[in-house]
Structure formats: structure tokens, C-alpha cells
mmCIF file of C-alpha atoms in Angstrom:
data_model
loop_
_atom_site.group_PDB
_atom_site.id
_atom_site.type_symbol
_atom_site.label_atom_id
_atom_site.label_comp_id
_atom_site.label_asym_id
_atom_site.label_seq_id
_atom_site.Cartn_x
_atom_site.Cartn_y
_atom_site.Cartn_z
ATOM 1 C CA MET A 1 6.379 -48.912 30.396
ATOM 2 C CA GLU A 2 4.692 -46.415 31.645
ATOM 3 C CA LEU A 3 1.879 -45.304 29.934
ATOM 4 C CA ALA A 4 0.104 -42.248 32.030
ATOM 5 C CA PRO A 5 -2.212 -45.435 33.173
ATOM 6 C CA LYS A 6 -4.206 -43.121 35.585
ATOM 7 C CA ASP A 7 -5.373 -41.371 32.902
ATOM 8 C CA ASP A 8 -6.066 -44.329 30.460
ATOM 9 C CA LEU A 9 -7.972 -45.957 33.277
ATOM 10 C CA ARG A 10 -9.822 -42.835 33.798
ATOM 11 C CA LEU A 11 -10.521 -42.729 30.147
ATOM 12 C CA VAL A 12 -11.451 -46.502 30.275
ATOM 13 C CA ARG A 13 -14.035 -45.885 32.652
ATOM 14 C CA GLU A 14 -15.710 -43.050 31.293
ATOM 15 C CA SER A 15 -16.118 -44.939 28.111
ATOM 16 C CA LEU A 16 -17.531 -47.929 29.726
ATOM 17 C CA ALA A 17 -20.195 -45.299 31.271
ATOM 18 C CA GLY A 18 -20.965 -44.219 28.012
ATOM 19 C CA ASN A 19 -19.020 -41.165 27.559
ATOM 20 C CA GLN A 20 -18.036 -41.147 23.568
ATOM 21 C CA LEU A 21 -15.459 -38.319 23.693
ATOM 22 C CA SER A 22 -13.434 -40.437 26.176
ATOM 23 C CA PHE A 23 -13.261 -43.226 23.933
ATOM 24 C CA GLN A 24 -12.524 -40.567 21.288
ATOM 25 C CA LEU A 25 -9.492 -39.059 23.314
ATOM 26 C CA LEU A 26 -8.191 -42.840 23.860
ATOM 27 C CA VAL A 27 -8.536 -43.575 20.185
ATOM 28 C CA GLU A 28 -6.878 -40.222 19.408
ATOM 29 C CA ARG A 29 -4.031 -41.254 21.935
ATOM 30 C CA TYR A 30 -3.022 -44.382 20.445
ATOM 31 C CA GLU A 31 -3.703 -43.797 16.899
ATOM 32 C CA GLY A 32 -0.731 -42.654 15.466
ATOM 33 C CA ARG A 33 1.044 -45.826 17.397
ATOM 34 C CA MET A 34 -1.209 -47.898 16.037
ATOM 35 C CA PHE A 35 -1.007 -46.945 12.582
ATOM 36 C CA ALA A 36 2.859 -47.197 12.799
ATOM 37 C CA LEU A 37 2.418 -50.586 14.429
ATOM 38 C CA VAL A 38 0.082 -51.941 11.983
ATOM 39 C CA ARG A 39 2.310 -50.836 8.842
ATOM 40 C CA HIS A 40 4.547 -53.558 9.935
ATOM 41 C CA TYR A 41 1.883 -55.921 8.332
ATOM 42 C CA THR A 42 0.784 -54.296 5.233
ATOM 43 C CA ARG A 43 1.689 -51.196 3.220
ATOM 44 C CA ASN A 44 -1.777 -50.505 1.762
ATOM 45 C CA PRO A 45 -2.804 -47.380 3.947
ATOM 46 C CA VAL A 46 -6.579 -48.448 3.104
ATOM 47 C CA GLU A 47 -6.036 -51.867 4.745
ATOM 48 C CA ILE A 48 -3.672 -50.050 7.623
ATOM 49 C CA GLU A 49 -7.064 -47.910 8.444
ATOM 50 C CA ASP A 50 -9.488 -50.827 7.994
ATOM 51 C CA ILE A 51 -6.898 -52.913 10.724
ATOM 52 C CA VAL A 52 -6.652 -49.923 13.059
ATOM 53 C CA GLN A 53 -10.322 -49.137 12.798
ATOM 54 C CA ASP A 54 -11.373 -52.440 13.893
ATOM 55 C CA THR A 55 -8.730 -52.670 16.135
ATOM 56 C CA PHE A 56 -10.299 -49.792 18.207
ATOM 57 C CA LEU A 57 -13.960 -51.289 17.621
ATOM 58 C CA LYS A 58 -12.998 -54.285 19.247
ATOM 59 C CA ALA A 59 -11.015 -53.178 22.081
ATOM 60 C CA PHE A 60 -14.331 -50.888 22.863
ATOM 61 C CA THR A 61 -16.531 -54.170 22.661
ATOM 62 C CA ARG A 62 -13.979 -55.727 24.541
ATOM 63 C CA LEU A 63 -13.582 -52.804 27.184
ATOM 64 C CA PRO A 64 -15.612 -54.466 29.954
ATOM 65 C CA THR A 65 -13.386 -56.702 29.982
ATOM 66 C CA PHE A 66 -9.862 -55.102 30.050
ATOM 67 C CA GLN A 67 -7.953 -55.714 33.346
ATOM 68 C CA GLU A 68 -7.564 -52.507 35.045
ATOM 69 C CA GLN A 69 -3.938 -53.448 36.456
ATOM 70 C CA SER A 70 -2.496 -53.943 32.838
ATOM 71 C CA SER A 71 -1.404 -51.394 30.639
ATOM 72 C CA PHE A 72 -4.167 -50.366 27.948
ATOM 73 C CA TYR A 73 -1.455 -50.046 25.487
ATOM 74 C CA THR A 74 -0.006 -53.442 25.544
ATOM 75 C CA TRP A 75 -3.703 -54.706 25.369
ATOM 76 C CA LEU A 76 -4.468 -53.018 22.087
ATOM 77 C CA CYS A 77 -1.424 -54.038 20.450
ATOM 78 C CA ARG A 78 -2.283 -57.624 21.320
ATOM 79 C CA ILE A 79 -5.906 -56.232 19.484
ATOM 80 C CA ALA A 80 -4.114 -54.968 16.619
ATOM 81 C CA ILE A 81 -1.537 -57.673 15.865
ATOM 82 C CA ASN A 82 -4.170 -60.432 16.184
ATOM 83 C CA THR A 83 -6.631 -58.193 14.013
ATOM 84 C CA ALA A 84 -3.551 -57.743 11.701
ATOM 85 C CA LEU A 85 -3.009 -61.222 11.110
ATOM 86 C CA ASP A 86 -6.423 -62.129 10.619
ATOM 87 C CA PHE A 87 -7.022 -59.726 7.930
ATOM 88 C CA GLN A 88 -3.652 -61.551 6.128
ATOM 89 C CA LYS A 89 -5.216 -64.925 6.652
ATOM 90 C CA ARG A 90 -8.438 -63.921 5.415
ATOM 91 C CA LEU A 91 -6.893 -62.289 2.197
ATOM 92 C CA GLY A 92 -4.936 -65.635 1.837
ATOM 93 C CA ARG A 93 -1.770 -64.643 2.604
ATOM 94 C CA ASN A 94 -0.817 -66.711 5.217
ATOM 95 C CA PRO A 95 2.241 -65.542 7.535
ATOM 96 C CA VAL A 96 4.489 -67.869 8.111
ATOM 97 C CA ARG A 97 4.491 -69.647 11.675
ATOM 98 C CA ALA A 98 7.277 -71.134 13.362
ATOM 99 C CA VAL A 99 5.873 -74.427 13.257
ATOM 100 C CA GLU A 100 5.727 -74.335 9.320
ATOM 101 C CA ASP A 101 9.159 -72.945 9.223
ATOM 102 C CA PRO A 102 11.740 -75.999 9.378
ATOM 103 C CA GLU A 103 14.551 -74.186 10.415
ATOM 104 C CA LEU A 104 12.830 -72.905 13.531
ATOM 105 C CA ALA A 105 11.871 -75.940 14.314
ATOM 106 C CA LEU A 106 15.235 -77.394 15.473
ATOM 107 C CA SER A 107 16.411 -78.120 18.840
ATOM 108 C CA PRO A 108 18.208 -75.524 20.674
ATOM 109 C CA ASP A 109 21.137 -77.238 19.882
ATOM 110 C CA GLY A 110 20.478 -76.403 16.142
ATOM 111 C CA ILE A 111 19.386 -72.562 16.434
ATOM 112 C CA ALA A 112 21.574 -71.015 13.736
ATOM 113 C CA GLY A 113 23.747 -68.776 14.795
ATOM 114 C CA SER A 114 24.267 -69.734 18.296
ATOM 115 C CA GLN A 115 27.893 -70.100 17.579
ATOM 116 C CA PRO A 116 29.547 -66.556 18.044
ATOM 117 C CA THR A 117 32.109 -67.014 15.682
ATOM 118 C CA SER A 118 29.350 -67.117 12.566
ATOM 119 C CA GLY A 119 29.840 -64.021 10.604
ATOM 120 C CA ARG A 120 29.516 -60.224 12.088
ATOM 121 C CA ILE A 121 26.199 -57.880 11.428
ATOM 122 C CA PRO A 122 27.459 -54.776 10.351
ATOM 123 C CA ALA A 123 26.384 -51.525 11.744
ATOM 124 C CA PRO A 124 24.713 -49.313 9.228
ATOM 125 C CA ASP A 125 27.198 -47.335 7.225
ATOM 126 C CA ALA A 126 27.589 -43.914 7.812
ATOM 127 C CA ARG A 127 27.102 -42.584 4.738
ATOM 128 C CA LEU A 128 23.357 -43.592 4.677
ATOM 129 C CA GLU A 129 20.589 -41.471 5.332
ATOM 130 C CA ARG A 130 18.256 -42.036 8.126
ATOM 131 C CA ASP A 131 15.438 -42.882 6.057
ATOM 132 C CA GLU A 132 17.287 -45.048 4.182
ATOM 133 C CA ILE A 133 18.486 -47.022 6.809
ATOM 134 C CA ALA A 134 15.022 -47.084 8.154
ATOM 135 C CA ARG A 135 14.146 -48.336 4.496
ATOM 136 C CA ILE A 136 16.642 -51.193 4.580
ATOM 137 C CA THR A 137 15.496 -52.286 8.063
ATOM 138 C CA GLN A 138 11.903 -52.426 7.054
ATOM 139 C CA GLY A 139 12.609 -54.416 3.927
ATOM 140 C CA VAL A 140 14.575 -56.828 5.938
ATOM 141 C CA LEU A 141 11.588 -57.346 8.662
ATOM 142 C CA GLU A 142 9.095 -57.575 6.233
ATOM 143 C CA GLU A 143 11.483 -60.748 4.969
ATOM 144 C CA LEU A 144 11.223 -62.661 8.099
ATOM 145 C CA PRO A 145 8.472 -64.924 9.117
ATOM 146 C CA GLU A 146 5.703 -63.301 10.956
ATOM 147 C CA ILE A 147 6.391 -64.806 14.465
ATOM 148 C CA PHE A 148 10.103 -63.278 14.209
ATOM 149 C CA ARG A 149 8.906 -60.019 12.694
ATOM 150 C CA THR A 150 6.494 -59.519 15.541
ATOM 151 C CA VAL A 151 9.014 -59.787 18.548
ATOM 152 C CA LEU A 152 11.600 -57.820 16.612
ATOM 153 C CA VAL A 153 8.994 -55.233 16.403
ATOM 154 C CA LEU A 154 7.664 -55.358 19.853
ATOM 155 C CA ARG A 155 11.085 -54.919 21.114
ATOM 156 C CA GLU A 156 13.001 -52.633 18.829
ATOM 157 C CA PHE A 157 10.121 -50.442 17.447
ATOM 158 C CA GLU A 158 8.067 -50.545 20.249
ATOM 159 C CA GLU A 159 10.590 -50.762 22.904
ATOM 160 C CA LEU A 160 8.348 -52.973 24.988
ATOM 161 C CA SER A 161 9.906 -54.916 28.286
ATOM 162 C CA TYR A 162 10.134 -58.528 27.898
ATOM 163 C CA GLN A 163 7.056 -59.016 30.321
ATOM 164 C CA ASP A 164 4.990 -56.288 27.909
ATOM 165 C CA ILE A 165 6.152 -58.768 25.211
ATOM 166 C CA ALA A 166 5.045 -61.725 26.902
ATOM 167 C CA ASP A 167 1.975 -60.395 27.711
ATOM 168 C CA VAL A 168 0.850 -58.943 24.169
ATOM 169 C CA LEU A 169 2.040 -62.437 22.806
ATOM 170 C CA GLY A 170 0.585 -64.660 25.537
ATOM 171 C CA ILE A 171 3.632 -66.243 25.965
ATOM 172 C CA SER A 172 6.298 -66.961 28.735
ATOM 173 C CA ILE A 173 9.333 -64.738 29.306
ATOM 174 C CA GLY A 174 11.471 -67.749 28.587
ATOM 175 C CA THR A 175 9.845 -67.839 25.069
ATOM 176 C CA VAL A 176 10.383 -64.108 24.328
ATOM 177 C CA GLU A 177 14.068 -64.473 24.986
ATOM 178 C CA SER A 178 14.655 -67.376 22.892
ATOM 179 C CA ARG A 179 12.365 -66.336 20.062
ATOM 180 C CA LEU A 180 14.177 -62.635 20.160
ATOM 181 C CA PHE A 181 17.392 -64.300 20.026
ATOM 182 C CA ARG A 182 16.073 -66.622 16.873
ATOM 183 C CA ALA A 183 14.754 -63.588 15.511
ATOM 184 C CA ARG A 184 17.834 -61.593 15.308
ATOM 185 C CA ALA A 185 20.177 -64.223 14.258
ATOM 186 C CA ARG A 186 17.702 -64.630 11.298
ATOM 187 C CA PHE A 187 17.372 -60.556 10.937
ATOM 188 C CA LYS A 188 21.279 -60.871 10.535
ATOM 189 C CA GLU A 189 21.324 -63.482 8.028
ATOM 190 C CA ARG A 190 18.703 -61.880 5.776
ATOM 191 C CA LEU A 191 20.672 -58.819 6.276
ATOM 192 C CA VAL A 192 23.685 -59.610 5.141
ATOM 193 C CA ALA A 193 22.145 -61.662 2.081
ATOM 194 C CA LEU A 194 19.909 -59.141 1.315
ATOM 195 C CA HIS A 195 22.891 -56.515 1.510
ATOM 196 C CA PRO A 196 26.173 -57.918 1.244
ATOM 197 C CA GLU A 197 27.838 -54.490 0.330
ATOM 198 C CA PHE A 198 27.154 -53.763 4.228
ATOM 199 C CA GLY A 199 29.305 -56.558 4.809
ATOM 200 C CA GLU A 200 32.256 -55.610 2.938
ATOM 201 C CA GLY A 201 34.684 -53.355 4.599
ATOM 202 C CA TRP A 202 33.280 -54.069 8.127
ATOM 203 C CA THR A 203 35.646 -54.846 10.778
ATOM 204 C CA SER A 204 35.389 -55.168 14.229
ATOM 205 C CA MET B 1 36.390 -69.866 27.944
ATOM 206 C CA THR B 2 35.223 -71.509 31.165
ATOM 207 C CA MET B 3 34.589 -74.774 31.329
ATOM 208 C CA GLU B 4 31.414 -74.413 33.381
ATOM 209 C CA PHE B 5 29.868 -72.375 31.107
ATOM 210 C CA THR B 6 30.296 -72.154 27.430
ATOM 211 C CA CYS B 7 29.559 -69.803 24.255
ATOM 212 C CA LYS B 8 26.659 -72.459 23.465
ATOM 213 C CA GLU B 9 25.064 -71.383 26.698
ATOM 214 C CA ALA B 10 26.155 -67.713 26.708
ATOM 215 C CA VAL B 11 25.368 -66.599 23.319
ATOM 216 C CA PRO B 12 21.664 -67.037 23.664
ATOM 217 C CA MET B 13 21.842 -64.593 26.898
ATOM 218 C CA ILE B 14 23.779 -61.687 25.148
ATOM 219 C CA GLY B 15 20.775 -60.459 23.559
ATOM 220 C CA ALA B 16 18.590 -60.303 26.779
ATOM 221 C CA TYR B 17 21.473 -58.762 28.630
ATOM 222 C CA LEU B 18 22.090 -56.170 26.123
ATOM 223 C CA ASP B 19 18.662 -55.657 26.762
ATOM 224 C CA GLY B 20 18.949 -55.324 30.484
ATOM 225 C CA GLU B 21 16.500 -57.936 30.594
ATOM 226 C CA LEU B 22 18.608 -60.801 32.372
ATOM 227 C CA SER B 23 18.426 -61.681 35.721
ATOM 228 C CA PRO B 24 21.319 -60.740 38.305
ATOM 229 C CA ALA B 25 22.052 -64.399 38.666
ATOM 230 C CA ARG B 26 22.110 -64.884 34.936
ATOM 231 C CA ALA B 27 24.005 -61.808 34.423
ATOM 232 C CA ALA B 28 26.552 -62.925 36.926
ATOM 233 C CA LEU B 29 27.161 -66.098 35.076
ATOM 234 C CA LEU B 30 27.645 -64.570 31.422
ATOM 235 C CA ARG B 31 29.812 -61.707 32.696
ATOM 236 C CA PRO B 32 32.885 -63.876 33.552
ATOM 237 C CA HIS B 33 32.272 -65.773 30.335
ATOM 238 C CA LEU B 34 32.508 -62.326 28.301
ATOM 239 C CA LEU B 35 35.876 -61.552 30.229
ATOM 240 C CA GLU B 36 37.182 -64.381 28.680
ATOM 241 C CA CYS B 37 36.078 -65.250 25.837
ATOM 242 C CA PRO B 38 36.652 -62.599 22.631
ATOM 243 C CA ALA B 39 34.218 -64.375 20.561
ATOM 244 C CA CYS B 40 31.211 -63.735 22.398
ATOM 245 C CA ARG B 41 32.219 -60.206 23.211
ATOM 246 C CA ASN B 42 31.885 -59.585 19.491
ATOM 247 C CA ALA B 43 28.627 -61.334 19.451
ATOM 248 C CA ALA B 44 27.978 -58.872 22.195
ATOM 249 C CA ALA B 45 29.114 -56.314 19.977
ATOM 250 C CA ASP B 46 26.824 -57.406 17.044
ATOM 251 C CA GLY B 47 23.758 -57.094 19.262
ATOM 252 C CA ARG B 48 24.738 -53.278 19.814
ATOM 253 C CA SER B 49 25.270 -52.939 15.762
ATOM 254 C CA LEU B 50 21.704 -54.674 15.106
ATOM 255 C CA GLN B 51 20.012 -51.970 17.693
ATOM 256 C CA ARG B 52 21.401 -49.228 15.434
ATOM 257 C CA TRP B 53 19.711 -50.418 12.411
ATOM 258 C CA PHE B 54 16.254 -49.974 14.342
ATOM 259 C CA ALA B 55 16.771 -46.682 15.707
ATOM 260 C CA PRO B 56 16.486 -44.689 12.467
ATOM 261 C CA LEU B 57 13.436 -47.026 11.853
ATOM 262 C CA ARG B 58 11.801 -45.869 14.914
ATOM 263 C CA GLU B 59 12.595 -42.340 14.035
ATOM 264 C CA SER B 60 11.420 -42.537 10.356
ATOM 265 C CA ALA B 61 7.888 -43.982 11.277
ATOM 266 C CA GLU B 62 7.705 -41.005 14.155
ATOM 267 C CA SER B 63 8.903 -38.167 11.605
ATOM 268 C CA GLY B 64 10.215 -39.285 8.607
ATOM 269 C CA GLU B 65 9.696 -40.895 5.103
ATOM 270 C CA LEU B 66 7.876 -43.539 6.961
ATOM 271 C CA ALA B 67 5.623 -42.113 9.138
ATOM 272 C CA VAL B 68 2.063 -42.972 8.432
ATOM 273 C CA ALA B 69 -0.472 -40.158 8.298
ATOM 274 C CA VAL B 70 -3.562 -40.708 10.365
ATOM 275 C CA PRO B 71 -6.710 -39.769 8.219
ATOM 276 C CA SER B 72 -8.032 -36.547 10.137
ATOM 277 C CA GLY B 73 -11.169 -37.239 11.907
ATOM 278 C CA PHE B 74 -10.170 -40.896 12.318
ATOM 279 C CA SER B 75 -10.637 -41.062 16.349
ATOM 280 C CA ALA B 76 -14.063 -39.047 16.257
ATOM 281 C CA ARG B 77 -15.464 -41.396 13.332
ATOM 282 C CA VAL B 78 -14.217 -44.731 15.122
ATOM 283 C CA ALA B 79 -15.438 -43.427 18.216
ATOM 284 C CA ARG B 80 -19.165 -42.856 16.710
ATOM 285 C CA ARG B 81 -19.109 -46.025 14.909
ATOM 286 C CA ALA B 82 -18.236 -47.667 18.494
ATOM 287 C CA PHE B 83 -21.129 -46.214 20.273
ATOM 288 C CA ALA B 84 -23.244 -46.978 17.101
ATOM 289 C CA GLY B 85 -22.664 -50.518 17.950
ATOM 290 C CA ASP B 86 -20.424 -51.146 15.178
ATOM 291 C CA ARG B 87 -18.071 -54.120 15.707
ATOM 292 C CA GLY B 88 -15.776 -53.554 13.107
ATOM 293 C CA VAL B 89 -15.406 -55.361 9.821
ATOM 294 C CA ARG B 90 -14.640 -59.027 10.499
ATOM 295 C CA GLY B 91 -16.269 -61.321 8.101
ATOM 296 C CA GLU B 92 -16.257 -58.951 5.239
ATOM 297 C CA TRP B 93 -12.376 -59.234 4.561
ATOM 298 C CA ALA B 94 -13.286 -63.273 3.792
ATOM 299 C CA GLU B 95 -15.592 -62.600 0.770
ATOM 300 C CA ARG B 96 -14.103 -59.313 -0.500
ATOM 301 C CA SER B 97 -11.684 -58.406 -2.906
ATOM 302 C CA ALA B 98 -9.289 -55.492 -2.216
ATOM 303 C CA PRO B 99 -11.212 -52.922 -4.598
ATOM 304 C CA ALA B 100 -14.519 -54.012 -3.815
ATOM 305 C CA ARG B 101 -14.116 -53.114 0.071
ATOM 306 C CA GLU B 102 -14.663 -49.205 -0.331
ATOM 307 C CA GLU B 103 -18.299 -49.885 -0.700
ATOM 308 C CA GLY B 104 -18.037 -52.913 1.747
ATOM 309 C CA ARG B 105 -18.032 -50.295 4.553
ATOM 310 C CA ILE B 106 -21.354 -49.538 4.391
ATOM 311 C CA LEU B 107 -22.473 -53.158 5.519
ATOM 312 C CA PRO B 108 -21.749 -52.647 8.893
ATOM 313 C CA PHE B 109 -23.943 -49.293 9.271
ATOM 314 C CA VAL B 110 -26.588 -51.808 7.864
ATOM 315 C CA LEU B 111 -26.187 -54.454 9.561
ATOM 316 C CA ARG B 112 -26.461 -52.348 13.091
ATOM 317 C CA LEU B 113 -29.785 -51.506 11.907
ATOM 318 C CA THR B 114 -30.717 -55.400 12.265
ATOM 319 C CA ALA B 115 -31.266 -55.976 16.310
ATOM 320 C CA VAL B 116 -30.952 -59.610 16.116
ATOM 321 C CA ALA B 117 -27.703 -59.174 14.143
ATOM 322 C CA ALA B 118 -26.334 -56.764 16.929
ATOM 323 C CA ALA B 119 -27.685 -59.511 19.465
ATOM 324 C CA ALA B 120 -25.757 -62.182 18.053
ATOM 325 C CA ALA B 121 -22.451 -60.050 17.478
ATOM 326 C CA LEU B 122 -22.775 -58.971 21.137
ATOM 327 C CA LEU B 123 -22.802 -63.006 22.254
ATOM 328 C CA LEU B 124 -20.034 -63.584 19.706
ATOM 329 C CA ALA B 125 -18.077 -60.391 21.007
ATOM 330 C CA LEU B 126 -18.347 -62.197 24.531
ATOM 331 C CA GLY B 127 -17.337 -65.709 23.148
ATOM 332 C CA VAL B 128 -14.493 -64.056 21.860
ATOM 333 C CA GLN B 129 -13.262 -61.811 24.632
ATOM 334 C CA LEU B 130 -12.971 -64.939 27.245
ATOM 335 C CA ALA B 131 -11.197 -66.887 24.604
ATOM 336 C CA SER B 132 -8.762 -64.189 24.057
ATOM 337 C CA ARG B 133 -7.905 -62.695 27.327
ATOM 338 C CA PRO B 134 -4.222 -62.460 27.895
ATOM 339 C CA GLN B 135 -3.269 -65.400 29.912
ATOM 340 C CA SER B 136 -0.267 -64.299 30.813
ATOM 341 C CA ALA B 137 -1.314 -61.689 33.648
ATOM 342 C CA ASN B 138 0.691 -63.310 36.327
ATOM 343 C CA LEU B 139 4.006 -63.795 35.188
ATOM 344 C CA SER B 140 6.514 -61.767 37.292
ATOM 345 C CA ALA B 141 9.658 -59.794 36.135
ATOM 346 C CA ASP B 142 10.647 -59.534 39.610
ATOM 347 C CA ASP B 143 14.017 -61.299 39.423
ATOM 348 C CA ARG B 144 14.307 -59.309 35.874
ATOM 349 C CA ALA B 145 15.955 -56.263 37.965
ATOM 350 C CA ALA B 146 18.700 -56.152 35.812
ATOM 351 C CA LEU B 147 21.825 -53.595 35.151
ATOM 352 C CA PRO B 148 20.689 -50.369 33.591
ATOM 353 C CA LEU B 149 21.519 -50.350 29.688
ATOM 354 C CA LEU B 150 23.865 -47.909 30.405
ATOM 355 C CA GLN B 151 26.056 -49.796 32.988
ATOM 356 C CA ILE B 152 25.894 -52.633 30.529
ATOM 357 C CA GLN B 153 27.023 -50.894 27.248
ATOM 358 C CA THR B 154 29.988 -49.175 29.526
ATOM 359 C CA GLU B 155 30.956 -52.538 30.938
ATOM 360 C CA LEU B 156 31.226 -54.049 27.188
ATOM 361 C CA ASP B 157 32.919 -51.138 25.803
ATOM 362 C CA ARG B 158 35.382 -51.440 28.910
ATOM 363 C CA LEU B 159 35.543 -55.165 27.932
ATOM 364 C CA ASN B 160 36.140 -54.562 24.171
ATOM 365 C CA GLY B 161 38.935 -51.705 24.655
ATOM 366 C CA VAL B 162 36.476 -49.107 23.705
ATOM 367 C CA VAL B 163 36.571 -48.766 19.894
ATOM 368 C CA PRO B 164 33.949 -46.538 18.597
ATOM 369 C CA SER B 165 32.143 -48.071 16.106
ATOM 370 C CA PRO B 166 32.308 -46.332 12.505
ATOM 371 C CA ALA B 167 28.670 -46.550 12.795
ATOM 372 C CA ALA B 168 26.266 -43.836 11.309
ATOM 373 C CA PRO B 169 26.356 -40.633 14.030
ATOM 374 C CA ALA B 170 22.414 -40.518 13.205
ATOM 375 C CA ALA B 171 21.995 -43.978 14.498
ATOM 376 C CA GLU B 172 24.760 -43.611 17.222
ATOM 377 C CA GLU B 173 23.134 -42.971 20.674
ATOM 378 C CA SER B 174 23.724 -43.638 24.298
ATOM 379 C CA ALA B 175 21.832 -45.665 26.232
ATOM 380 C CA GLU B 176 20.768 -42.718 28.491
ATOM 381 C CA THR B 177 19.504 -41.117 25.395
ATOM 382 C CA ARG B 178 17.414 -44.471 24.587
ATOM 383 C CA SER B 179 16.050 -44.705 27.319
ATOM 384 C CA GLN B 180 14.750 -41.517 27.778
ATOM 385 C CA ARG B 181 13.321 -41.373 24.410
ATOM 386 C CA GLY B 182 11.337 -44.589 25.697
ATOM 387 C CA LYS B 183 9.954 -42.761 28.381
ATOM 388 C CA LYS B 184 9.239 -39.958 25.856
ATOM 389 C CA ARG B 185 7.574 -42.125 23.570
ATOM 390 C CA ALA B 186 5.904 -43.723 26.266
ATOM 391 C CA GLN B 187 3.803 -40.519 26.849
ATOM 392 C CA PRO B 188 1.007 -41.307 24.123
ATOM 393 C CA GLY B 189 -0.666 -38.898 21.677
ATOM 394 C CA ARG B 190 0.608 -36.874 19.188
#
């Protein structure tokens, strides 16, 4: 993803040189996207603000370690997601990780949805408003184990490439692919379970 | 279905294919299978249906009901705190219940007056940043050149005999639009 890296890099360097306004511009540039990203982990506006603020404060202290050839935005995403998960943990809301989810621990042969014939996923009903579809999608996302929600958010919401997702999550591209596959299967399953009405009348 | 390449192998690749993230070699394996296998073509159509659930989410978060307003003066406040040595709330969350956190915001301010605490935090931060540096920077995407999404979708439409989905027009968008918007979104700032 192209992120005007030259500008970012200039602002990073100026921030490191002690220019507070440059760091403020860097924050300004990404604050909107960070608020939107963190919203996938909590709906509480005060918590969102705290997490995003902490993300930027952490980013500032880690600025000297920022690798100039990488994207500032994906670097920031990584910090934001870790901060959001850390926050949940501290509040005792333990996000479900893959290892704790028996269905995820299956061998590749046992992956749910690996048979092409297993049900169809409906497209959103033409009569639904955009915000209505968005609410449904968000509701389904929130029901997914964190590991699946995160990879779907990075791909479908942030529109990151597999390489960028791999960088953000510190995993291989192959793992991104298989995790996305399982996440999509789970999304589809939850969507139909939560909203069977959209399954009806859907024909291929 | 070809004997060499089964549905079981094909299905997990379809998502990456639609994302334009499949290497040319693997796409060359998948394509003939899609030609022969209606079930896997259905799976590909499902993949596209799924994308239609997410486009409205992005749009709503940008300009609709789900948009999150950034509090005014946020960037100035954060930059000021960063340059004053504030490293974030960290440990506070563990001890405080949510209603008490408002008053807890003063704590970092008090903390930063303590030189010893600041020095300790610096050491901690150095440790954390060393531990949390991205490990995968060397991964290569060279073999993932992949087909442009538009081309893939056109091809799938052809394979499927093109029946435009009865999906919401608002949610319908061409791959071209999607990729253009992706570029637009890539321009930071609001």
C-alpha cells in the first residue's frame, strides 16, 4: 500500500529531531484511521480514545526503531492492535485466541468450509441501506474470535496486502492466507446463523 | 474435476485468488480446476458475495453511521504529551475500573515529574521495542505478482456465464473502483 512514504519519513525524522509539530502532523494524518481500526475492538468512545492515544505515545517512544523502508501506517497498525488487545486483557476481557478454540485447532483436512458444497453465502439484500449492512457486518465481526476478526479487518476494512498483513501480525504470508480462509468461512457461518433471513431466497 | 487437483486443495486458494494474491504458478493450477468444477466456481462467487458485506462497512466508517469522530485537538494533545515524556497509560488499566479512569488520566502527568520513573520507563520502552520489532520484514512478495483483480473477476464472470448478482447496487462496485478507492484511502489524512 502506497502511503506517501516520503512525507511520513520526513515527519518521522523531524519528530526524532525534536519537532513537536511534525509529530502532531503525523498523528493528524493517521488519527482517523486509527480510531476506525480500534473501533473493531471496543465500542466505548473513551476506551477508543485511550487506546489510540496510547498507540501514538508508544509509537513516539519507539520512533528511533522505526525501519525506514517499512510503511509507517502498517507499523502503527501493529502497535494499535497490540495496544487494543492488551487493553482487553487488562480489563479481563480475554479475546479468544486460535489455540483456545477447538474448532481452529483442526488439521487442514478438518477445516470447516473446505468443501465447496457447504452452503452459500448470501450477498447483502438490495433493499438494505448501506449503514444497515455495515451494522450487520460489524455485528458478525464482533462475534468472531479475535484472531479471525483482526485478519478480516486488516484485509477487508484496511485493505492491506497479504505482505502488509504479515508484517502487522508478524506471521508468514502462508499463514495470512490460511487464516483468512478460515476467518471467511467462520464469518459466513456466523452471518447465516445470526441472520438466517438473508439466506432465504438467495439463489446462485 | 481433475484428478491431480482436488476441490479440497482448490477451495482454500480461492480467497487469495480473488484478492489477487495468488502467485502465477498457483493461479495456473487453480484456473483449470475452476473451469471444470461448478462447485468451486460457486465458492468463488461466495467469495465475491462476502466482499459485498465489507464495502458498506468501510463506507459507513468513513462517512456514515459508524464513523468515529476524532475529538478536537487530539493530535495537538497527543504530541504535547509525547514530548513531555508521557509514555501512555499502560499499568493503569489493570488496577482501575472504567469509571475511575477519567481521574486516572492525571497519573501519567504526575509520573513524568519523577525523573527516576522516567528513566525506568525509558529502559522498559527500550526493552519492549526490541522485543516487539516486526520479525517478518524480510518476507518477500516477489512471487505474488498475481493477476489484477478486475481481470480475475472478469474471468470468473465468464466462467459463471455472467449473471449479475441481485445484490445491493450500493454495495456493488467494480474491481477497478475498488482499487482506485484503495489508492485514495492510502492517501492519509482526513
